[in-house]
mmCIF file with all atom_site columns, C-alpha atoms in Angstrom:
data_model
loop_
_atom_site.group_PDB
_atom_site.id
_atom_site.type_symbol
_atom_site.label_atom_id
_atom_site.label_alt_id
_atom_site.label_comp_id
_atom_site.label_asym_id
_atom_site.label_entity_id
_atom_site.label_seq_id
_atom_site.pdbx_PDB_ins_code
_atom_site.Cartn_x
_atom_site.Cartn_y
_atom_site.Cartn_z
_atom_site.occupancy
_atom_site.B_iso_or_equiv
_atom_site.pdbx_formal_charge
_atom_site.auth_seq_id
_atom_site.auth_comp_id
_atom_site.auth_asym_id
_atom_site.auth_atom_id
_atom_site.pdbx_PDB_model_num
ATOM 1   C CA . GLN A 1 1   ? 2.362   -12.535 -15.648 1.00 91.00 ? 1   GLN A CA 1
ATOM 2   C CA . ARG A 1 2   ? 1.946   -9.286  -13.680 1.00 93.00 ? 2   ARG A CA 1
ATOM 3   C CA . ARG A 1 3   ? 5.683   -8.750  -13.481 1.00 94.00 ? 3   ARG A CA 1
ATOM 4   C CA . ALA A 1 4   ? 6.029   -9.353  -17.225 1.00 93.00 ? 4   ALA A CA 1
ATOM 5   C CA . GLU A 1 5   ? 3.426   -6.616  -17.734 1.00 94.00 ? 5   GLU A CA 1
ATOM 6   C CA . PHE A 1 6   ? 5.382   -4.352  -15.400 1.00 95.00 ? 6   PHE A CA 1
ATOM 7   C CA . ARG A 1 7   ? 8.539   -4.823  -17.473 1.00 93.00 ? 7   ARG A CA 1
ATOM 8   C CA . GLN A 1 8   ? 6.689   -3.884  -20.648 1.00 93.00 ? 8   GLN A CA 1
ATOM 9   C CA . ARG A 1 9   ? 5.393   -0.712  -19.020 1.00 93.00 ? 9   ARG A CA 1
ATOM 10  C CA . ALA A 1 10  ? 8.577   0.262   -17.193 1.00 94.00 ? 10  ALA A CA 1
ATOM 11  C CA . LEU A 1 11  ? 9.680   2.959   -19.621 1.00 95.00 ? 11  LEU A CA 1
ATOM 12  C CA . GLY A 1 12  ? 6.319   4.727   -19.634 1.00 94.00 ? 12  GLY A CA 1
ATOM 13  C CA . ASP A 1 13  ? 6.011   4.470   -15.852 1.00 96.00 ? 13  ASP A CA 1
ATOM 14  C CA . GLN A 1 14  ? 9.275   6.298   -15.101 1.00 97.00 ? 14  GLN A CA 1
ATOM 15  C CA . GLY A 1 15  ? 8.809   9.014   -12.498 1.00 96.00 ? 15  GLY A CA 1
ATOM 16  C CA . ALA A 1 16  ? 5.221   8.058   -11.696 1.00 96.00 ? 16  ALA A CA 1
ATOM 17  C CA . VAL A 1 17  ? 3.408   7.821   -8.385  1.00 97.00 ? 17  VAL A CA 1
ATOM 18  C CA . VAL A 1 18  ? 3.753   4.092   -7.736  1.00 98.00 ? 18  VAL A CA 1
ATOM 19  C CA . PHE A 1 19  ? 0.973   2.206   -5.956  1.00 98.00 ? 19  PHE A CA 1
ATOM 20  C CA . LEU A 1 20  ? 2.610   -0.815  -4.345  1.00 98.00 ? 20  LEU A CA 1
ATOM 21  C CA . GLY A 1 21  ? 0.952   -3.747  -2.621  1.00 98.00 ? 21  GLY A CA 1
ATOM 22  C CA . ASP A 1 22  ? -1.221  -6.844  -2.955  1.00 98.00 ? 22  ASP A CA 1
ATOM 23  C CA . SER A 1 23  ? -4.658  -7.549  -4.472  1.00 98.00 ? 23  SER A CA 1
ATOM 24  C CA . ILE A 1 24  ? -6.217  -4.496  -2.835  1.00 98.00 ? 24  ILE A CA 1
ATOM 25  C CA . THR A 1 25  ? -3.696  -2.333  -4.709  1.00 98.00 ? 25  THR A CA 1
ATOM 26  C CA . GLN A 1 26  ? -4.039  -4.403  -7.888  1.00 98.00 ? 26  GLN A CA 1
ATOM 27  C CA . GLY A 1 27  ? -7.756  -3.695  -7.601  1.00 98.00 ? 27  GLY A CA 1
ATOM 28  C CA . TRP A 1 28  ? -7.209  -0.036  -8.466  1.00 97.00 ? 28  TRP A CA 1
ATOM 29  C CA . GLY A 1 29  ? -6.660  -1.183  -12.045 1.00 96.00 ? 29  GLY A CA 1
ATOM 30  C CA . GLU A 1 30  ? -5.387  2.081   -13.508 1.00 96.00 ? 30  GLU A CA 1
ATOM 31  C CA . PRO A 1 31  ? -4.931  4.376   -10.484 1.00 97.00 ? 31  PRO A CA 1
ATOM 32  C CA . GLY A 1 32  ? -4.833  7.383   -12.808 1.00 95.00 ? 32  GLY A CA 1
ATOM 33  C CA . LYS A 1 33  ? -8.605  7.023   -13.246 1.00 96.00 ? 33  LYS A CA 1
ATOM 34  C CA . TYR A 1 34  ? -8.975  7.826   -9.548  1.00 97.00 ? 34  TYR A CA 1
ATOM 35  C CA . PHE A 1 35  ? -6.147  10.376  -9.432  1.00 97.00 ? 35  PHE A CA 1
ATOM 36  C CA . PRO A 1 36  ? -6.355  12.113  -12.829 1.00 96.00 ? 36  PRO A CA 1
ATOM 37  C CA . LYS A 1 37  ? -4.026  14.941  -11.763 1.00 95.00 ? 37  LYS A CA 1
ATOM 38  C CA . TYR A 1 38  ? -1.037  12.583  -11.431 1.00 96.00 ? 38  TYR A CA 1
ATOM 39  C CA . ARG A 1 39  ? 0.896   10.109  -13.502 1.00 94.00 ? 39  ARG A CA 1
ATOM 40  C CA . CYS A 1 40  ? 0.362   6.800   -11.730 1.00 96.00 ? 40  CYS A CA 1
ATOM 41  C CA . ALA A 1 41  ? 1.683   3.254   -11.991 1.00 97.00 ? 41  ALA A CA 1
ATOM 42  C CA . ASN A 1 42  ? 0.114   0.166   -10.404 1.00 97.00 ? 42  ASN A CA 1
ATOM 43  C CA . ARG A 1 43  ? 2.573   -2.340  -8.919  1.00 97.00 ? 43  ARG A CA 1
ATOM 44  C CA . GLY A 1 44  ? 0.091   -4.417  -6.944  1.00 98.00 ? 44  GLY A CA 1
ATOM 45  C CA . ILE A 1 45  ? 0.145   -8.217  -7.160  1.00 98.00 ? 45  ILE A CA 1
ATOM 46  C CA . SER A 1 46  ? -2.668  -10.349 -5.759  1.00 97.00 ? 46  SER A CA 1
ATOM 47  C CA . GLY A 1 47  ? -1.541  -12.494 -2.840  1.00 97.00 ? 47  GLY A CA 1
ATOM 48  C CA . ASP A 1 48  ? 1.683   -10.582 -2.262  1.00 98.00 ? 48  ASP A CA 1
ATOM 49  C CA . THR A 1 49  ? 3.337   -10.295 1.140   1.00 98.00 ? 49  THR A CA 1
ATOM 50  C CA . THR A 1 50  ? 6.011   -8.080  2.683   1.00 98.00 ? 50  THR A CA 1
ATOM 51  C CA . ARG A 1 51  ? 8.623   -10.665 1.681   1.00 98.00 ? 51  ARG A CA 1
ATOM 52  C CA . GLY A 1 52  ? 7.368   -10.549 -1.897  1.00 98.00 ? 52  GLY A CA 1
ATOM 53  C CA . ILE A 1 53  ? 7.630   -6.758  -1.923  1.00 98.00 ? 53  ILE A CA 1
ATOM 54  C CA . LEU A 1 54  ? 11.195  -6.937  -0.615  1.00 98.00 ? 54  LEU A CA 1
ATOM 55  C CA . TYR A 1 55  ? 12.070  -9.404  -3.372  1.00 97.00 ? 55  TYR A CA 1
ATOM 56  C CA . ARG A 1 56  ? 10.674  -7.292  -6.205  1.00 97.00 ? 56  ARG A CA 1
ATOM 57  C CA . LEU A 1 57  ? 11.212  -3.776  -4.870  1.00 98.00 ? 57  LEU A CA 1
ATOM 58  C CA . ALA A 1 58  ? 14.350  -2.966  -6.867  1.00 97.00 ? 58  ALA A CA 1
ATOM 59  C CA . GLU A 1 59  ? 13.009  -3.998  -10.272 1.00 97.00 ? 59  GLU A CA 1
ATOM 60  C CA . ASP A 1 60  ? 9.327   -3.110  -9.907  1.00 97.00 ? 60  ASP A CA 1
ATOM 61  C CA . VAL A 1 61  ? 9.656   0.182   -8.009  1.00 98.00 ? 61  VAL A CA 1
ATOM 62  C CA . LEU A 1 62  ? 13.125  1.619   -7.512  1.00 98.00 ? 62  LEU A CA 1
ATOM 63  C CA . ALA A 1 63  ? 14.018  1.196   -11.197 1.00 97.00 ? 63  ALA A CA 1
ATOM 64  C CA . LEU A 1 64  ? 11.112  3.531   -12.025 1.00 97.00 ? 64  LEU A CA 1
ATOM 65  C CA . HIS A 1 65  ? 12.636  6.415   -10.021 1.00 97.00 ? 65  HIS A CA 1
ATOM 66  C CA . PRO A 1 66  ? 9.165   7.109   -8.622  1.00 98.00 ? 66  PRO A CA 1
ATOM 67  C CA . ALA A 1 67  ? 7.930   10.577  -7.669  1.00 97.00 ? 67  ALA A CA 1
ATOM 68  C CA . ALA A 1 68  ? 6.156   9.016   -4.665  1.00 98.00 ? 68  ALA A CA 1
ATOM 69  C CA . VAL A 1 69  ? 5.092   5.593   -3.417  1.00 98.00 ? 69  VAL A CA 1
ATOM 70  C CA . VAL A 1 70  ? 1.733   4.609   -1.919  1.00 98.00 ? 70  VAL A CA 1
ATOM 71  C CA . LEU A 1 71  ? 2.323   1.393   0.032   1.00 98.00 ? 71  LEU A CA 1
ATOM 72  C CA . LEU A 1 72  ? -0.279  -1.019  1.430   1.00 98.00 ? 72  LEU A CA 1
ATOM 73  C CA . ILE A 1 73  ? 0.949   -4.483  2.431   1.00 98.00 ? 73  ILE A CA 1
ATOM 74  C CA . GLY A 1 74  ? 0.700   -6.952  5.302   1.00 98.00 ? 74  GLY A CA 1
ATOM 75  C CA . THR A 1 75  ? -2.760  -8.531  5.407   1.00 98.00 ? 75  THR A CA 1
ATOM 76  C CA . ASN A 1 76  ? -1.623  -11.681 3.571   1.00 98.00 ? 76  ASN A CA 1
ATOM 77  C CA . ASP A 1 77  ? 1.313   -12.073 5.980   1.00 98.00 ? 77  ASP A CA 1
ATOM 78  C CA . ILE A 1 78  ? -1.155  -12.214 8.879   1.00 98.00 ? 78  ILE A CA 1
ATOM 79  C CA . ASP A 1 79  ? -3.257  -14.754 6.954   1.00 98.00 ? 79  ASP A CA 1
ATOM 80  C CA . ILE A 1 80  ? -0.314  -17.158 6.595   1.00 97.00 ? 80  ILE A CA 1
ATOM 81  C CA . GLY A 1 81  ? 0.576   -16.938 10.286  1.00 97.00 ? 81  GLY A CA 1
ATOM 82  C CA . ALA A 1 82  ? 3.306   -14.295 10.480  1.00 98.00 ? 82  ALA A CA 1
ATOM 83  C CA . THR A 1 83  ? 3.434   -12.398 13.761  1.00 98.00 ? 83  THR A CA 1
ATOM 84  C CA . PRO A 1 84  ? 2.699   -8.665  13.738  1.00 98.00 ? 84  PRO A CA 1
ATOM 85  C CA . ALA A 1 85  ? 6.284   -8.047  14.899  1.00 98.00 ? 85  ALA A CA 1
ATOM 86  C CA . ASP A 1 86  ? 7.742   -9.998  11.967  1.00 98.00 ? 86  ASP A CA 1
ATOM 87  C CA . VAL A 1 87  ? 5.506   -8.211  9.466   1.00 98.00 ? 87  VAL A CA 1
ATOM 88  C CA . ALA A 1 88  ? 6.438   -4.843  10.987  1.00 98.00 ? 88  ALA A CA 1
ATOM 89  C CA . ASP A 1 89  ? 10.135  -5.709  10.678  1.00 98.00 ? 89  ASP A CA 1
ATOM 90  C CA . ASN A 1 90  ? 9.663   -6.493  6.977   1.00 98.00 ? 90  ASN A CA 1
ATOM 91  C CA . LEU A 1 91  ? 7.759   -3.245  6.478   1.00 98.00 ? 91  LEU A CA 1
ATOM 92  C CA . LYS A 1 92  ? 10.617  -1.371  8.134   1.00 98.00 ? 92  LYS A CA 1
ATOM 93  C CA . ALA A 1 93  ? 13.041  -3.085  5.740   1.00 98.00 ? 93  ALA A CA 1
ATOM 94  C CA . ILE A 1 94  ? 10.912  -1.982  2.762   1.00 98.00 ? 94  ILE A CA 1
ATOM 95  C CA . LEU A 1 95  ? 10.821  1.603   4.013   1.00 98.00 ? 95  LEU A CA 1
ATOM 96  C CA . THR A 1 96  ? 14.556  1.596   4.716   1.00 98.00 ? 96  THR A CA 1
ATOM 97  C CA . ALA A 1 97  ? 15.255  0.391   1.168   1.00 98.00 ? 97  ALA A CA 1
ATOM 98  C CA . LEU A 1 98  ? 13.046  3.145   -0.253  1.00 98.00 ? 98  LEU A CA 1
ATOM 99  C CA . LYS A 1 99  ? 14.828  5.725   1.899   1.00 98.00 ? 99  LYS A CA 1
ATOM 100 C CA . ASN A 1 100 ? 18.262  4.446   0.937   1.00 98.00 ? 100 ASN A CA 1
ATOM 101 C CA . SER A 1 101 ? 17.309  4.699   -2.730  1.00 97.00 ? 101 SER A CA 1
ATOM 102 C CA . ASN A 1 102 ? 16.066  8.286   -2.416  1.00 97.00 ? 102 ASN A CA 1
ATOM 103 C CA . ALA A 1 103 ? 16.099  10.168  0.877   1.00 97.00 ? 103 ALA A CA 1
ATOM 104 C CA . LYS A 1 104 ? 13.594  12.702  -0.493  1.00 96.00 ? 104 LYS A CA 1
ATOM 105 C CA . LEU A 1 105 ? 11.076  10.205  -1.883  1.00 98.00 ? 105 LEU A CA 1
ATOM 106 C CA . PRO A 1 106 ? 7.649   10.732  -0.278  1.00 98.00 ? 106 PRO A CA 1
ATOM 107 C CA . VAL A 1 107 ? 6.225   7.405   0.886   1.00 98.00 ? 107 VAL A CA 1
ATOM 108 C CA . ILE A 1 108 ? 2.582   7.212   1.947   1.00 98.00 ? 108 ILE A CA 1
ATOM 109 C CA . VAL A 1 109 ? 2.335   4.189   4.245   1.00 98.00 ? 109 VAL A CA 1
ATOM 110 C CA . CYS A 1 110 ? -1.256  2.960   4.445   1.00 98.00 ? 110 CYS A CA 1
ATOM 111 C CA . ARG A 1 111 ? -2.423  1.160   7.559   1.00 98.00 ? 111 ARG A CA 1
ATOM 112 C CA . VAL A 1 112 ? -3.359  -2.471  6.943   1.00 98.00 ? 112 VAL A CA 1
ATOM 113 C CA . MET A 1 113 ? -7.099  -2.473  6.388   1.00 98.00 ? 113 MET A CA 1
ATOM 114 C CA . PRO A 1 114 ? -9.525  -4.369  8.606   1.00 98.00 ? 114 PRO A CA 1
ATOM 115 C CA . SER A 1 115 ? -10.657 -7.831  7.578   1.00 98.00 ? 115 SER A CA 1
ATOM 116 C CA . ALA A 1 116 ? -12.228 -10.597 9.675   1.00 98.00 ? 116 ALA A CA 1
ATOM 117 C CA . ALA A 1 117 ? -11.233 -13.266 12.184  1.00 97.00 ? 117 ALA A CA 1
ATOM 118 C CA . SER A 1 118 ? -13.026 -15.791 9.960   1.00 96.00 ? 118 SER A CA 1
ATOM 119 C CA . LEU A 1 119 ? -10.388 -15.039 7.282   1.00 97.00 ? 119 LEU A CA 1
ATOM 120 C CA . ARG A 1 120 ? -7.494  -15.579 9.727   1.00 97.00 ? 120 ARG A CA 1
ATOM 121 C CA . ARG A 1 121 ? -7.016  -11.814 9.953   1.00 98.00 ? 121 ARG A CA 1
ATOM 122 C CA . PRO A 1 122 ? -8.272  -10.958 13.463  1.00 98.00 ? 122 PRO A CA 1
ATOM 123 C CA . ALA A 1 123 ? -8.614  -7.304  14.432  1.00 98.00 ? 123 ALA A CA 1
ATOM 124 C CA . ALA A 1 124 ? -6.188  -7.604  17.361  1.00 98.00 ? 124 ALA A CA 1
ATOM 125 C CA . LYS A 1 125 ? -3.319  -8.723  15.128  1.00 98.00 ? 125 LYS A CA 1
ATOM 126 C CA . ILE A 1 126 ? -3.956  -6.053  12.502  1.00 98.00 ? 126 ILE A CA 1
ATOM 127 C CA . GLN A 1 127 ? -4.186  -3.389  15.216  1.00 98.00 ? 127 GLN A CA 1
ATOM 128 C CA . GLN A 1 128 ? -0.917  -4.583  16.747  1.00 98.00 ? 128 GLN A CA 1
ATOM 129 C CA . LEU A 1 129 ? 0.832   -4.521  13.367  1.00 98.00 ? 129 LEU A CA 1
ATOM 130 C CA . ASN A 1 130 ? -0.473  -1.035  12.605  1.00 98.00 ? 130 ASN A CA 1
ATOM 131 C CA . ALA A 1 131 ? 0.609   0.267   16.013  1.00 98.00 ? 131 ALA A CA 1
ATOM 132 C CA . LEU A 1 132 ? 4.163   -1.046  15.530  1.00 98.00 ? 132 LEU A CA 1
ATOM 133 C CA . VAL A 1 133 ? 4.436   0.602   12.119  1.00 98.00 ? 133 VAL A CA 1
ATOM 134 C CA . ASP A 1 134 ? 2.761   3.827   13.371  1.00 98.00 ? 134 ASP A CA 1
ATOM 135 C CA . GLU A 1 135 ? 5.524   4.219   15.913  1.00 96.00 ? 135 GLU A CA 1
ATOM 136 C CA . TRP A 1 136 ? 8.279   3.721   13.344  1.00 93.00 ? 136 TRP A CA 1
ATOM 137 C CA . VAL A 1 137 ? 6.738   5.944   10.654  1.00 97.00 ? 137 VAL A CA 1
ATOM 138 C CA . ALA A 1 138 ? 6.202   8.791   13.125  1.00 97.00 ? 138 ALA A CA 1
ATOM 139 C CA . ARG A 1 139 ? 9.967   9.137   13.562  1.00 96.00 ? 139 ARG A CA 1
ATOM 140 C CA . ASP A 1 140 ? 10.676  10.125  9.965   1.00 97.00 ? 140 ASP A CA 1
ATOM 141 C CA . PRO A 1 141 ? 8.934   12.925  8.026   1.00 96.00 ? 141 PRO A CA 1
ATOM 142 C CA . GLN A 1 142 ? 9.788   11.165  4.759   1.00 97.00 ? 142 GLN A CA 1
ATOM 143 C CA . PHE A 1 143 ? 7.043   8.661   5.615   1.00 98.00 ? 143 PHE A CA 1
ATOM 144 C CA . ILE A 1 144 ? 3.413   9.800   5.654   1.00 98.00 ? 144 ILE A CA 1
ATOM 145 C CA . ARG A 1 145 ? 0.830   7.677   7.447   1.00 98.00 ? 145 ARG A CA 1
ATOM 146 C CA . CYS A 1 146 ? -2.582  7.161   5.836   1.00 98.00 ? 146 CYS A CA 1
ATOM 147 C CA . ASP A 1 147 ? -5.242  5.863   8.200   1.00 98.00 ? 147 ASP A CA 1
ATOM 148 C CA . THR A 1 148 ? -6.823  3.134   6.128   1.00 98.00 ? 148 THR A CA 1
ATOM 149 C CA . TYR A 1 149 ? -7.828  1.172   9.220   1.00 98.00 ? 149 TYR A CA 1
ATOM 150 C CA . THR A 1 150 ? -9.990  3.426   11.402  1.00 98.00 ? 150 THR A CA 1
ATOM 151 C CA . ILE A 1 151 ? -11.983 4.794   8.460   1.00 98.00 ? 151 ILE A CA 1
ATOM 152 C CA . PHE A 1 152 ? -13.063 1.276   7.495   1.00 98.00 ? 152 PHE A CA 1
ATOM 153 C CA . ALA A 1 153 ? -13.320 -0.667  10.782  1.00 98.00 ? 153 ALA A CA 1
ATOM 154 C CA . ASP A 1 154 ? -16.613 -1.460  12.483  1.00 98.00 ? 154 ASP A CA 1
ATOM 155 C CA . GLU A 1 155 ? -17.090 -1.453  16.265  1.00 97.00 ? 155 GLU A CA 1
ATOM 156 C CA . GLN A 1 156 ? -15.343 -4.830  16.515  1.00 97.00 ? 156 GLN A CA 1
ATOM 157 C CA . GLY A 1 157 ? -12.421 -3.612  14.409  1.00 98.00 ? 157 GLY A CA 1
ATOM 158 C CA . GLU A 1 158 ? -13.455 -5.716  11.419  1.00 98.00 ? 158 GLU A CA 1
ATOM 159 C CA . ALA A 1 159 ? -14.293 -4.867  7.806   1.00 98.00 ? 159 ALA A CA 1
ATOM 160 C CA . LYS A 1 160 ? -17.808 -3.715  6.970   1.00 98.00 ? 160 LYS A CA 1
ATOM 161 C CA . PRO A 1 161 ? -19.569 -5.792  4.287   1.00 97.00 ? 161 PRO A CA 1
ATOM 162 C CA . ALA A 1 162 ? -20.895 -2.559  2.740   1.00 98.00 ? 162 ALA A CA 1
ATOM 163 C CA . GLU A 1 163 ? -17.305 -1.698  1.713   1.00 98.00 ? 163 GLU A CA 1
ATOM 164 C CA . PHE A 1 164 ? -15.658 -5.155  1.800   1.00 98.00 ? 164 PHE A CA 1
ATOM 165 C CA . PRO A 1 165 ? -18.254 -7.609  0.411   1.00 98.00 ? 165 PRO A CA 1
ATOM 166 C CA . ASP A 1 166 ? -15.925 -10.594 1.009   1.00 98.00 ? 166 ASP A CA 1
ATOM 167 C CA . ARG A 1 167 ? -14.491 -8.993  4.200   1.00 97.00 ? 167 ARG A CA 1
ATOM 168 C CA . LEU A 1 168 ? -11.122 -8.554  2.454   1.00 97.00 ? 168 LEU A CA 1
ATOM 169 C CA . HIS A 1 169 ? -11.379 -6.690  -0.865  1.00 98.00 ? 169 HIS A CA 1
ATOM 170 C CA . LEU A 1 170 ? -12.805 -3.211  -1.414  1.00 98.00 ? 170 LEU A CA 1
ATOM 171 C CA . ASN A 1 171 ? -15.793 -2.453  -3.592  1.00 98.00 ? 171 ASN A CA 1
ATOM 172 C CA . ALA A 1 172 ? -16.340 0.874   -5.407  1.00 97.00 ? 172 ALA A CA 1
ATOM 173 C CA . ALA A 1 173 ? -17.527 2.580   -2.210  1.00 98.00 ? 173 ALA A CA 1
ATOM 174 C CA . GLY A 1 174 ? -14.397 1.415   -0.415  1.00 98.00 ? 174 GLY A CA 1
ATOM 175 C CA . TYR A 1 175 ? -12.068 2.687   -3.132  1.00 98.00 ? 175 TYR A CA 1
ATOM 176 C CA . ALA A 1 176 ? -13.884 6.040   -3.096  1.00 98.00 ? 176 ALA A CA 1
ATOM 177 C CA . LYS A 1 177 ? -13.189 6.324   0.629   1.00 98.00 ? 177 LYS A CA 1
ATOM 178 C CA . TRP A 1 178 ? -9.520  5.434   0.063   1.00 98.00 ? 178 TRP A CA 1
ATOM 179 C CA . VAL A 1 179 ? -9.288  8.135   -2.631  1.00 98.00 ? 179 VAL A CA 1
ATOM 180 C CA . ALA A 1 180 ? -10.709 10.655  -0.163  1.00 98.00 ? 180 ALA A CA 1
ATOM 181 C CA . ALA A 1 181 ? -8.094  9.650   2.420   1.00 98.00 ? 181 ALA A CA 1
ATOM 182 C CA . LEU A 1 182 ? -5.177  9.856   -0.035  1.00 98.00 ? 182 LEU A CA 1
ATOM 183 C CA . ASN A 1 183 ? -5.996  13.093  -1.857  1.00 98.00 ? 183 ASN A CA 1
ATOM 184 C CA . PRO A 1 184 ? -5.109  15.459  1.036   1.00 98.00 ? 184 PRO A CA 1
ATOM 185 C CA . LEU A 1 185 ? -1.795  13.611  1.496   1.00 98.00 ? 185 LEU A CA 1
ATOM 186 C CA . LEU A 1 186 ? -0.892  13.736  -2.202  1.00 98.00 ? 186 LEU A CA 1
ATOM 187 C CA . ALA A 1 187 ? -1.942  17.366  -2.760  1.00 96.00 ? 187 ALA A CA 1
ATOM 188 C CA . PRO A 1 188 ? 1.030   19.085  -1.023  1.00 96.00 ? 188 PRO A CA 1
ATOM 189 C CA . LEU A 1 189 ? 3.664   16.811  -2.596  1.00 96.00 ? 189 LEU A CA 1
ATOM 190 C CA . PRO A 1 190 ? 5.814   18.014  -5.510  1.00 91.00 ? 190 PRO A CA 1
ATOM 191 C CA . LEU A 1 191 ? 4.432   15.502  -8.014  1.00 92.00 ? 191 LEU A CA 1
ATOM 192 C CA . PRO A 1 192 ? 4.449   15.537  -11.805 1.00 82.00 ? 192 PRO A CA 1
ATOM 193 C CA . THR A 1 193 ? 1.019   16.103  -13.302 1.00 79.00 ? 193 THR A CA 1
ATOM 194 C CA . ALA A 1 194 ? -0.582  13.652  -15.697 1.00 76.00 ? 194 ALA A CA 1
ATOM 195 C CA . GLY A 1 195 ? 0.617   15.624  -18.714 1.00 66.00 ? 195 GLY A CA 1
ATOM 196 C CA . GLN A 1 196 ? 4.263   15.758  -17.628 1.00 57.00 ? 196 GLN A CA 1
#
């Protein structure tokens, strides 16, 4: 159903800032409400994984010729038992495909957010995954790292109920904090404004 909606909106979403990911990204709804300066498109699908992103990347993202991509993916991979190394390899494949499509495309790579061991997303695994991707992203200025782990994690490295009521999904306070983290990264990019 989501992908059918994406197809219907594809023409109007050409050249937008594309938000790509799972339910946490889908939860933006219309990202333009949070980022009114920019034309935005939401390509988040609840439950998605890095493999799902790889499968749908060409049609859902590359075909839009995006001005930039904001990527957050990986927590559901950990939930279903993937190793941090395997998830990192898939993330590298996603980033390589984006680079091969457009070597000047800015890609903001968000760190996987904290969750909880009780949800099969222990802090140690998320930290290991983030560290592997940190190292890879740091090698290429095309990729911009957004720290969406440290700003949310408690002393045990898990999600705070005040921002993640179910220890997985953000509430309004959590999205506000994510907006504050993204705005300084988006501001210097050569992006089309909402009216363009």
